[in-house]
Amino acid sequence: MPPAPRDLIAGLEKGLQVIEIFDQQSGRLSIADVAARTGLTRAAARRYLITLTHLGYMRHENKLFSLTPMVLRLAQSYLHSARLPRLAQPLLYRLAYVLGEAASVGVLDQDELVCVAAVSAGQLVSATLQPGTRVPAWCTANGRMLLASLAPRELDAFLARVRPEPITEYSIVDTALLAQEIACARSHGYALVNQELELGLRTMSVPLKNFRGEVVAAMNISVHASRMSLEQMVERCLPALIKAQVELNALM
C-alpha cells in the first residue's frame, strides 16, 4: 500500500531524481538539460543543482554540472549496511577462485539488474561485473533468473513494456522468445545467457532465496566464450554454483 502524499517529502524525491539523470552518456548537464530531463522548471532545477553543489554532491564548471565522488557515499551506505553483500562476498570469493572465473550477485531494481557483490578471480571478463553497475535485466543471466521469479502478472507487465534492442548479434529481441527463455530458467532452476550483453561474455545464474523461500537475488558465474562453451558451463560450473547457492540460502 503506497504512503499518503502528505507523508512524502517531494523535495527529497526531486533531489534524488536530479542525481539519477547523470550517467555515462550525460555526465555534464546544464540547468536547461536538467529541467528538461526531470520536468522541473529551470528555476527549480537551478535551486536543486546549487543545493547539491553546496552539499558536495555536484561540481559546477562553465555552466555545466557534474557529479562528484561524494555520491558514492550513498552506494557505500548500502554496501556496508545491507546483509546480502556481506553474506555473499566470502562465498563469491571461494566460488570464483575454485572455478577460476568471475562471480557476482545481483538484485532486480525495476527493469534493471544491479550488481551488489562481485569477484573476478584474476579473470577480467566484463566491466559490468562490479558493485553498483546497472544493466538491462532482460539480457543477463541474473536478470532473467530474477524475472523468472516474478508473479505471472508482474512478468506479463514487464514483457509488455520492455523494448529489447540488439545490443549484440546474439541478443534476443523478440519478446515471445524472451518469454520462452525466462520460462526455461524457471523450469530448470538456472539461466544461461550467451553473449547477449557483451560479445564474448557467457553467464550462468541461479536464484537466491531468503528464509521465507522468496527469491531476493541471483548469483552467477561469468566466463569468456573462448574458454568455455555453454555445455561446458553446465558441466563444470553448475555443481559449484548450486553448492554456493545452498550455503548462501541457509544464511539468508
PDB file of C-alpha atoms in Angstrom:
ATOM      1  CA  MET A   1       0.000   0.000   0.000  1.00  0.00           C
ATOM      2  CA  PRO A   2       1.588   3.310  -1.073  1.00  0.00           C
ATOM      3  CA  PRO A   3       2.072   6.045   1.548  1.00  0.00           C
ATOM      4  CA  ALA A   4      -0.213   9.053   1.733  1.00  0.00           C
ATOM      5  CA  PRO A   5       1.063  12.081  -0.230  1.00  0.00           C
ATOM      6  CA  ARG A   6       1.227  14.125   2.983  1.00  0.00           C
ATOM      7  CA  ASP A   7       3.830  11.705   4.340  1.00  0.00           C
ATOM      8  CA  LEU A   8       6.212  12.214   1.401  1.00  0.00           C
ATOM      9  CA  ILE A   9       8.915  14.876   1.105  1.00  0.00           C
ATOM     10  CA  ALA A  10       8.692  15.995  -2.507  1.00  0.00           C
ATOM     11  CA  GLY A  11      11.941  17.957  -2.316  1.00  0.00           C
ATOM     12  CA  LEU A  12      13.962  14.872  -1.381  1.00  0.00           C
ATOM     13  CA  GLU A  13      12.336  12.869  -4.162  1.00  0.00           C
ATOM     14  CA  LYS A  14      13.160  15.520  -6.765  1.00  0.00           C
ATOM     15  CA  GLY A  15      16.695  15.990  -5.470  1.00  0.00           C
ATOM     16  CA  LEU A  16      17.412  12.288  -5.871  1.00  0.00           C
ATOM     17  CA  GLN A  17      15.821  12.412  -9.317  1.00  0.00           C
ATOM     18  CA  VAL A  18      18.295  15.134 -10.301  1.00  0.00           C
ATOM     19  CA  ILE A  19      21.207  12.924  -9.201  1.00  0.00           C
ATOM     20  CA  GLU A  20      19.846   9.907 -11.086  1.00  0.00           C
ATOM     21  CA  ILE A  21      19.707  11.582 -14.512  1.00  0.00           C
ATOM     22  CA  PHE A  22      23.514  11.826 -14.666  1.00  0.00           C
ATOM     23  CA  ASP A  23      25.009   8.782 -16.383  1.00  0.00           C
ATOM     24  CA  GLN A  24      27.730   7.720 -18.809  1.00  0.00           C
ATOM     25  CA  GLN A  25      26.065   9.475 -21.734  1.00  0.00           C
ATOM     26  CA  SER A  26      25.075  12.530 -19.699  1.00  0.00           C
ATOM     27  CA  GLY A  27      27.986  13.221 -17.391  1.00  0.00           C
ATOM     28  CA  ARG A  28      27.813  17.015 -17.661  1.00  0.00           C
ATOM     29  CA  LEU A  29      24.482  18.826 -17.895  1.00  0.00           C
ATOM     30  CA  SER A  30      23.289  22.418 -17.933  1.00  0.00           C
ATOM     31  CA  ILE A  31      20.390  23.793 -15.903  1.00  0.00           C
ATOM     32  CA  ALA A  32      18.227  23.619 -19.045  1.00  0.00           C
ATOM     33  CA  ASP A  33      19.219  19.958 -19.593  1.00  0.00           C
ATOM     34  CA  VAL A  34      18.309  19.024 -16.019  1.00  0.00           C
ATOM     35  CA  ALA A  35      14.995  20.868 -16.242  1.00  0.00           C
ATOM     36  CA  ALA A  36      14.087  19.097 -19.486  1.00  0.00           C
ATOM     37  CA  ARG A  37      15.031  15.631 -18.196  1.00  0.00           C
ATOM     38  CA  THR A  38      13.293  15.946 -14.818  1.00  0.00           C
ATOM     39  CA  GLY A  39      10.243  18.015 -15.729  1.00  0.00           C
ATOM     40  CA  LEU A  40      11.266  20.724 -13.266  1.00  0.00           C
ATOM     41  CA  THR A  41      11.156  24.396 -14.089  1.00  0.00           C
ATOM     42  CA  ARG A  42      14.522  25.988 -14.843  1.00  0.00           C
ATOM     43  CA  ALA A  43      14.284  27.945 -11.587  1.00  0.00           C
ATOM     44  CA  ALA A  44      13.631  24.790  -9.558  1.00  0.00           C
ATOM     45  CA  ALA A  45      16.355  22.837 -11.368  1.00  0.00           C
ATOM     46  CA  ARG A  46      18.808  25.660 -10.604  1.00  0.00           C
ATOM     47  CA  ARG A  47      17.970  25.560  -6.888  1.00  0.00           C
ATOM     48  CA  TYR A  48      18.398  21.793  -6.675  1.00  0.00           C
ATOM     49  CA  LEU A  49      21.723  21.934  -8.511  1.00  0.00           C
ATOM     50  CA  ILE A  50      23.017  24.776  -6.344  1.00  0.00           C
ATOM     51  CA  THR A  51      21.957  22.909  -3.193  1.00  0.00           C
ATOM     52  CA  LEU A  52      23.632  19.672  -4.320  1.00  0.00           C
ATOM     53  CA  THR A  53      26.756  21.635  -5.209  1.00  0.00           C
ATOM     54  CA  HIS A  54      26.747  23.247  -1.765  1.00  0.00           C
ATOM     55  CA  LEU A  55      26.426  19.805  -0.147  1.00  0.00           C
ATOM     56  CA  GLY A  56      29.340  18.479  -2.194  1.00  0.00           C
ATOM     57  CA  TYR A  57      27.437  16.090  -4.473  1.00  0.00           C
ATOM     58  CA  MET A  58      27.862  18.283  -7.576  1.00  0.00           C
ATOM     59  CA  ARG A  59      30.535  20.457  -9.129  1.00  0.00           C
ATOM     60  CA  HIS A  60      29.849  23.462 -11.357  1.00  0.00           C
ATOM     61  CA  GLU A  61      32.126  24.490 -14.214  1.00  0.00           C
ATOM     62  CA  ASN A  62      31.428  26.565 -17.350  1.00  0.00           C
ATOM     63  CA  LYS A  63      27.662  26.480 -16.741  1.00  0.00           C
ATOM     64  CA  LEU A  64      27.704  22.677 -16.633  1.00  0.00           C
ATOM     65  CA  PHE A  65      27.085  20.476 -13.591  1.00  0.00           C
ATOM     66  CA  SER A  66      28.532  17.029 -12.903  1.00  0.00           C
ATOM     67  CA  LEU A  67      28.528  14.572 -10.011  1.00  0.00           C
ATOM     68  CA  THR A  68      31.393  14.347  -7.541  1.00  0.00           C
ATOM     69  CA  PRO A  69      32.791  11.184  -5.905  1.00  0.00           C
ATOM     70  CA  MET A  70      30.805  12.116  -2.801  1.00  0.00           C
ATOM     71  CA  VAL A  71      27.760  10.494  -4.466  1.00  0.00           C
ATOM     72  CA  LEU A  72      29.484   7.151  -3.901  1.00  0.00           C
ATOM     73  CA  ARG A  73      28.786   7.557  -0.184  1.00  0.00           C
ATOM     74  CA  LEU A  74      25.144   6.774  -0.932  1.00  0.00           C
ATOM     75  CA  ALA A  75      26.105   3.460  -2.534  1.00  0.00           C
ATOM     76  CA  GLN A  76      28.636   2.688   0.190  1.00  0.00           C
ATOM     77  CA  SER A  77      25.946   3.119   2.825  1.00  0.00           C
ATOM     78  CA  TYR A  78      24.023   0.272   1.193  1.00  0.00           C
ATOM     79  CA  LEU A  79      27.045  -1.970   0.624  1.00  0.00           C
ATOM     80  CA  HIS A  80      28.243  -1.515   4.212  1.00  0.00           C
ATOM     81  CA  SER A  81      24.863  -1.910   5.877  1.00  0.00           C
ATOM     82  CA  ALA A  82      22.959  -4.476   3.796  1.00  0.00           C
ATOM     83  CA  ARG A  83      23.267  -8.130   4.791  1.00  0.00           C
ATOM     84  CA  LEU A  84      23.256  -9.557   1.258  1.00  0.00           C
ATOM     85  CA  PRO A  85      26.625  -8.179   0.049  1.00  0.00           C
ATOM     86  CA  ARG A  86      28.304  -9.078   3.354  1.00  0.00           C
ATOM     87  CA  LEU A  87      26.947 -12.623   3.286  1.00  0.00           C
ATOM     88  CA  ALA A  88      27.628 -13.164  -0.408  1.00  0.00           C
ATOM     89  CA  GLN A  89      31.176 -11.835  -0.696  1.00  0.00           C
ATOM     90  CA  PRO A  90      33.029 -14.689   1.100  1.00  0.00           C
ATOM     91  CA  LEU A  91      31.145 -17.336  -0.847  1.00  0.00           C
ATOM     92  CA  LEU A  92      31.749 -15.470  -4.107  1.00  0.00           C
ATOM     93  CA  TYR A  93      35.486 -15.455  -3.411  1.00  0.00           C
ATOM     94  CA  ARG A  94      35.502 -19.205  -2.893  1.00  0.00           C
ATOM     95  CA  LEU A  95      33.285 -19.869  -5.904  1.00  0.00           C
ATOM     96  CA  ALA A  96      35.296 -17.620  -8.215  1.00  0.00           C
ATOM     97  CA  TYR A  97      38.690 -18.974  -7.194  1.00  0.00           C
ATOM     98  CA  VAL A  98      37.602 -22.624  -7.275  1.00  0.00           C
ATOM     99  CA  LEU A  99      36.418 -22.190 -10.865  1.00  0.00           C
ATOM    100  CA  GLY A 100      38.986 -19.578 -11.879  1.00  0.00           C
ATOM    101  CA  GLU A 101      36.237 -17.361 -13.272  1.00  0.00           C
ATOM    102  CA  ALA A 102      34.227 -14.286 -12.287  1.00  0.00           C
ATOM    103  CA  ALA A 103      31.222 -14.457  -9.963  1.00  0.00           C
ATOM    104  CA  SER A 104      28.651 -11.876  -8.924  1.00  0.00           C
ATOM    105  CA  VAL A 105      25.360 -11.347  -7.102  1.00  0.00           C
ATOM    106  CA  GLY A 106      22.674  -9.020  -8.403  1.00  0.00           C
ATOM    107  CA  VAL A 107      19.227  -7.741  -7.472  1.00  0.00           C
ATOM    108  CA  LEU A 108      16.342  -6.502  -9.565  1.00  0.00           C
ATOM    109  CA  ASP A 109      15.617  -2.766  -9.466  1.00  0.00           C
ATOM    110  CA  GLN A 110      12.556  -2.153 -11.637  1.00  0.00           C
ATOM    111  CA  ASP A 111      13.678  -3.304 -15.113  1.00  0.00           C
ATOM    112  CA  GLU A 112      17.408  -3.280 -14.405  1.00  0.00           C
ATOM    113  CA  LEU A 113      19.836  -5.668 -12.767  1.00  0.00           C
ATOM    114  CA  VAL A 114      22.094  -4.073 -10.150  1.00  0.00           C
ATOM    115  CA  CYS A 115      25.327  -5.825  -9.156  1.00  0.00           C
ATOM    116  CA  VAL A 116      25.792  -5.740  -5.358  1.00  0.00           C
ATOM    117  CA  ALA A 117      28.836  -8.027  -4.976  1.00  0.00           C
ATOM    118  CA  ALA A 118      31.455  -9.384  -7.377  1.00  0.00           C
ATOM    119  CA  VAL A 119      34.790 -11.227  -7.524  1.00  0.00           C
ATOM    120  CA  SER A 120      36.899 -11.647 -10.668  1.00  0.00           C
ATOM    121  CA  ALA A 121      39.470 -14.298  -9.577  1.00  0.00           C
ATOM    122  CA  GLY A 122      42.063 -12.610 -11.791  1.00  0.00           C
ATOM    123  CA  GLN A 123      39.954 -13.005 -14.934  1.00  0.00           C
ATOM    124  CA  LEU A 124      38.856  -9.668 -16.394  1.00  0.00           C
ATOM    125  CA  VAL A 125      35.658 -10.864 -18.050  1.00  0.00           C
ATOM    126  CA  SER A 126      33.497  -7.745 -18.133  1.00  0.00           C
ATOM    127  CA  ALA A 127      33.496  -4.192 -16.808  1.00  0.00           C
ATOM    128  CA  THR A 128      29.830  -4.684 -15.827  1.00  0.00           C
ATOM    129  CA  LEU A 129      30.797  -7.174 -13.098  1.00  0.00           C
ATOM    130  CA  GLN A 130      31.389  -4.721 -10.285  1.00  0.00           C
ATOM    131  CA  PRO A 131      29.198  -3.461  -7.435  1.00  0.00           C
ATOM    132  CA  GLY A 132      26.854  -0.661  -8.429  1.00  0.00           C
ATOM    133  CA  THR A 133      26.758  -1.490 -12.137  1.00  0.00           C
ATOM    134  CA  ARG A 134      23.327  -1.400 -13.752  1.00  0.00           C
ATOM    135  CA  VAL A 135      22.447  -3.360 -16.893  1.00  0.00           C
ATOM    136  CA  PRO A 136      19.160  -4.334 -18.565  1.00  0.00           C
ATOM    137  CA  ALA A 137      17.630  -7.322 -16.801  1.00  0.00           C
ATOM    138  CA  TRP A 138      16.289  -8.984 -19.946  1.00  0.00           C
ATOM    139  CA  CYS A 139      19.709  -9.784 -21.480  1.00  0.00           C
ATOM    140  CA  THR A 140      21.560 -11.029 -18.389  1.00  0.00           C
ATOM    141  CA  ALA A 141      21.514 -14.393 -16.642  1.00  0.00           C
ATOM    142  CA  ASN A 142      20.967 -12.896 -13.188  1.00  0.00           C
ATOM    143  CA  GLY A 143      18.258 -10.644 -14.603  1.00  0.00           C
ATOM    144  CA  ARG A 144      16.387 -13.476 -16.320  1.00  0.00           C
ATOM    145  CA  MET A 145      16.600 -15.624 -13.217  1.00  0.00           C
ATOM    146  CA  LEU A 146      15.024 -12.830 -11.195  1.00  0.00           C
ATOM    147  CA  LEU A 147      12.395 -12.173 -13.854  1.00  0.00           C
ATOM    148  CA  ALA A 148      11.563 -15.885 -13.711  1.00  0.00           C
ATOM    149  CA  SER A 149      10.737 -15.467 -10.024  1.00  0.00           C
ATOM    150  CA  LEU A 150       8.168 -12.719 -10.602  1.00  0.00           C
ATOM    151  CA  ALA A 151       4.454 -13.385 -10.224  1.00  0.00           C
ATOM    152  CA  PRO A 152       2.789 -14.051 -13.611  1.00  0.00           C
ATOM    153  CA  ARG A 153       1.058 -10.672 -13.604  1.00  0.00           C
ATOM    154  CA  GLU A 154       4.325  -8.830 -12.884  1.00  0.00           C
ATOM    155  CA  LEU A 155       6.182 -10.739 -15.587  1.00  0.00           C
ATOM    156  CA  ASP A 156       3.426 -10.074 -18.133  1.00  0.00           C
ATOM    157  CA  ALA A 157       3.619  -6.367 -17.304  1.00  0.00           C
ATOM    158  CA  PHE A 158       7.394  -6.414 -17.763  1.00  0.00           C
ATOM    159  CA  LEU A 159       7.167  -8.167 -21.128  1.00  0.00           C
ATOM    160  CA  ALA A 160       4.509  -5.687 -22.255  1.00  0.00           C
ATOM    161  CA  ARG A 161       6.665  -2.629 -21.536  1.00  0.00           C
ATOM    162  CA  VAL A 162      10.204  -3.872 -22.284  1.00  0.00           C
ATOM    163  CA  ARG A 163      11.678  -2.874 -25.650  1.00  0.00           C
ATOM    164  CA  PRO A 164      14.709  -5.133 -26.220  1.00  0.00           C
ATOM    165  CA  GLU A 165      17.322  -3.731 -28.573  1.00  0.00           C
ATOM    166  CA  PRO A 166      20.048  -5.700 -30.373  1.00  0.00           C
ATOM    167  CA  ILE A 167      22.974  -4.935 -28.079  1.00  0.00           C
ATOM    168  CA  THR A 168      24.954  -7.690 -29.817  1.00  0.00           C
ATOM    169  CA  GLU A 169      24.210 -10.011 -32.707  1.00  0.00           C
ATOM    170  CA  TYR A 170      23.186 -12.647 -30.151  1.00  0.00           C
ATOM    171  CA  SER A 171      20.637 -10.505 -28.285  1.00  0.00           C
ATOM    172  CA  ILE A 172      17.124 -11.949 -28.140  1.00  0.00           C
ATOM    173  CA  VAL A 173      14.871  -9.037 -29.065  1.00  0.00           C
ATOM    174  CA  ASP A 174      11.645 -10.933 -29.756  1.00  0.00           C
ATOM    175  CA  THR A 175       9.528 -10.783 -26.574  1.00  0.00           C
ATOM    176  CA  ALA A 176       7.928 -14.158 -27.283  1.00  0.00           C
ATOM    177  CA  LEU A 177      11.351 -15.808 -27.449  1.00  0.00           C
ATOM    178  CA  LEU A 178      12.409 -13.852 -24.389  1.00  0.00           C
ATOM    179  CA  ALA A 179       9.384 -15.171 -22.504  1.00  0.00           C
ATOM    180  CA  GLN A 180      10.406 -18.712 -23.509  1.00  0.00           C
ATOM    181  CA  GLU A 181      13.933 -18.180 -22.166  1.00  0.00           C
ATOM    182  CA  ILE A 182      12.549 -16.890 -18.874  1.00  0.00           C
ATOM    183  CA  ALA A 183      10.193 -19.880 -18.651  1.00  0.00           C
ATOM    184  CA  CYS A 184      13.142 -22.226 -19.270  1.00  0.00           C
ATOM    185  CA  ALA A 185      15.100 -20.562 -16.477  1.00  0.00           C
ATOM    186  CA  ARG A 186      12.164 -21.052 -14.107  1.00  0.00           C
ATOM    187  CA  SER A 187      11.785 -24.692 -15.139  1.00  0.00           C
ATOM    188  CA  HIS A 188      15.480 -25.620 -14.984  1.00  0.00           C
ATOM    189  CA  GLY A 189      16.343 -23.599 -11.902  1.00  0.00           C
ATOM    190  CA  TYR A 190      19.174 -21.794 -13.677  1.00  0.00           C
ATOM    191  CA  ALA A 191      19.584 -19.338 -16.555  1.00  0.00           C
ATOM    192  CA  LEU A 192      22.164 -19.350 -19.341  1.00  0.00           C
ATOM    193  CA  VAL A 193      22.884 -16.284 -21.476  1.00  0.00           C
ATOM    194  CA  ASN A 194      25.212 -16.409 -24.453  1.00  0.00           C
ATOM    195  CA  GLN A 195      26.866 -13.101 -25.421  1.00  0.00           C
ATOM    196  CA  GLU A 196      23.652 -11.078 -25.386  1.00  0.00           C
ATOM    197  CA  LEU A 197      25.010  -8.227 -23.275  1.00  0.00           C
ATOM    198  CA  GLU A 198      28.633  -8.330 -24.459  1.00  0.00           C
ATOM    199  CA  LEU A 199      30.375 -10.267 -27.189  1.00  0.00           C
ATOM    200  CA  GLY A 200      32.486 -12.995 -25.619  1.00  0.00           C
ATOM    201  CA  LEU A 201      30.577 -12.976 -22.311  1.00  0.00           C
ATOM    202  CA  ARG A 202      28.689 -16.102 -21.259  1.00  0.00           C
ATOM    203  CA  THR A 203      26.895 -16.241 -17.920  1.00  0.00           C
ATOM    204  CA  MET A 204      25.033 -18.790 -15.808  1.00  0.00           C
ATOM    205  CA  SER A 205      22.823 -17.863 -12.875  1.00  0.00           C
ATOM    206  CA  VAL A 206      20.857 -19.432 -10.027  1.00  0.00           C
ATOM    207  CA  PRO A 207      18.311 -17.770  -7.704  1.00  0.00           C
ATOM    208  CA  LEU A 208      18.992 -16.889  -4.067  1.00  0.00           C
ATOM    209  CA  LYS A 209      16.170 -17.242  -1.533  1.00  0.00           C
ATOM    210  CA  ASN A 210      15.629 -15.948   1.976  1.00  0.00           C
ATOM    211  CA  PHE A 211      14.335 -17.996   4.917  1.00  0.00           C
ATOM    212  CA  ARG A 212      10.753 -17.486   3.700  1.00  0.00           C
ATOM    213  CA  GLY A 213      11.575 -19.063   0.350  1.00  0.00           C
ATOM    214  CA  GLU A 214      11.340 -15.747  -1.521  1.00  0.00           C
ATOM    215  CA  VAL A 215      13.789 -15.062  -4.346  1.00  0.00           C
ATOM    216  CA  VAL A 216      15.653 -11.900  -3.343  1.00  0.00           C
ATOM    217  CA  ALA A 217      18.729 -12.020  -5.575  1.00  0.00           C
ATOM    218  CA  ALA A 218      20.594 -14.110  -8.140  1.00  0.00           C
ATOM    219  CA  MET A 219      24.188 -15.358  -8.319  1.00  0.00           C
ATOM    220  CA  ASN A 220      26.134 -16.032 -11.479  1.00  0.00           C
ATOM    221  CA  ILE A 221      29.355 -17.270 -12.983  1.00  0.00           C
ATOM    222  CA  SER A 222      30.718 -15.379 -15.989  1.00  0.00           C
ATOM    223  CA  VAL A 223      33.257 -16.783 -18.457  1.00  0.00           C
ATOM    224  CA  HIS A 224      34.786 -15.741 -21.738  1.00  0.00           C
ATOM    225  CA  ALA A 225      33.273 -17.603 -24.685  1.00  0.00           C
ATOM    226  CA  SER A 226      36.731 -18.628 -25.910  1.00  0.00           C
ATOM    227  CA  ARG A 227      37.373 -20.556 -22.697  1.00  0.00           C
ATOM    228  CA  MET A 228      34.122 -22.438 -22.220  1.00  0.00           C
ATOM    229  CA  SER A 229      31.046 -23.477 -24.190  1.00  0.00           C
ATOM    230  CA  LEU A 230      27.531 -23.369 -22.751  1.00  0.00           C
ATOM    231  CA  GLU A 231      27.576 -27.143 -22.387  1.00  0.00           C
ATOM    232  CA  GLN A 232      30.868 -27.000 -20.522  1.00  0.00           C
ATOM    233  CA  MET A 233      29.469 -24.319 -18.226  1.00  0.00           C
ATOM    234  CA  VAL A 234      26.617 -26.616 -17.231  1.00  0.00           C
ATOM    235  CA  GLU A 235      29.023 -29.494 -16.643  1.00  0.00           C
ATOM    236  CA  ARG A 236      31.820 -27.634 -14.865  1.00  0.00           C
ATOM    237  CA  CYS A 237      30.218 -24.602 -13.221  1.00  0.00           C
ATOM    238  CA  LEU A 238      26.670 -25.557 -12.307  1.00  0.00           C
ATOM    239  CA  PRO A 239      27.551 -28.015  -9.472  1.00  0.00           C
ATOM    240  CA  ALA A 240      29.782 -25.419  -7.758  1.00  0.00           C
ATOM    241  CA  LEU A 241      27.186 -22.702  -8.335  1.00  0.00           C
ATOM    242  CA  ILE A 242      24.443 -24.825  -6.758  1.00  0.00           C
ATOM    243  CA  LYS A 243      26.694 -25.669  -3.783  1.00  0.00           C
ATOM    244  CA  ALA A 244      27.281 -21.970  -3.139  1.00  0.00           C
ATOM    245  CA  GLN A 245      23.573 -21.306  -3.643  1.00  0.00           C
ATOM    246  CA  VAL A 246      22.601 -23.845  -0.952  1.00  0.00           C
ATOM    247  CA  GLU A 247      25.114 -22.391   1.508  1.00  0.00           C
ATOM    248  CA  LEU A 248      24.058 -18.803   0.914  1.00  0.00           C
ATOM    249  CA  ASN A 249      20.347 -19.624   1.097  1.00  0.00           C
ATOM    250  CA  ALA A 250      20.942 -21.179   4.517  1.00  0.00           C
ATOM    251  CA  LEU A 251      22.439 -17.883   5.746  1.00  0.00           C
ATOM    252  CA  MET A 252      19.608 -15.720   4.470  1.00  0.00           C
TER     253      MET A 252
END
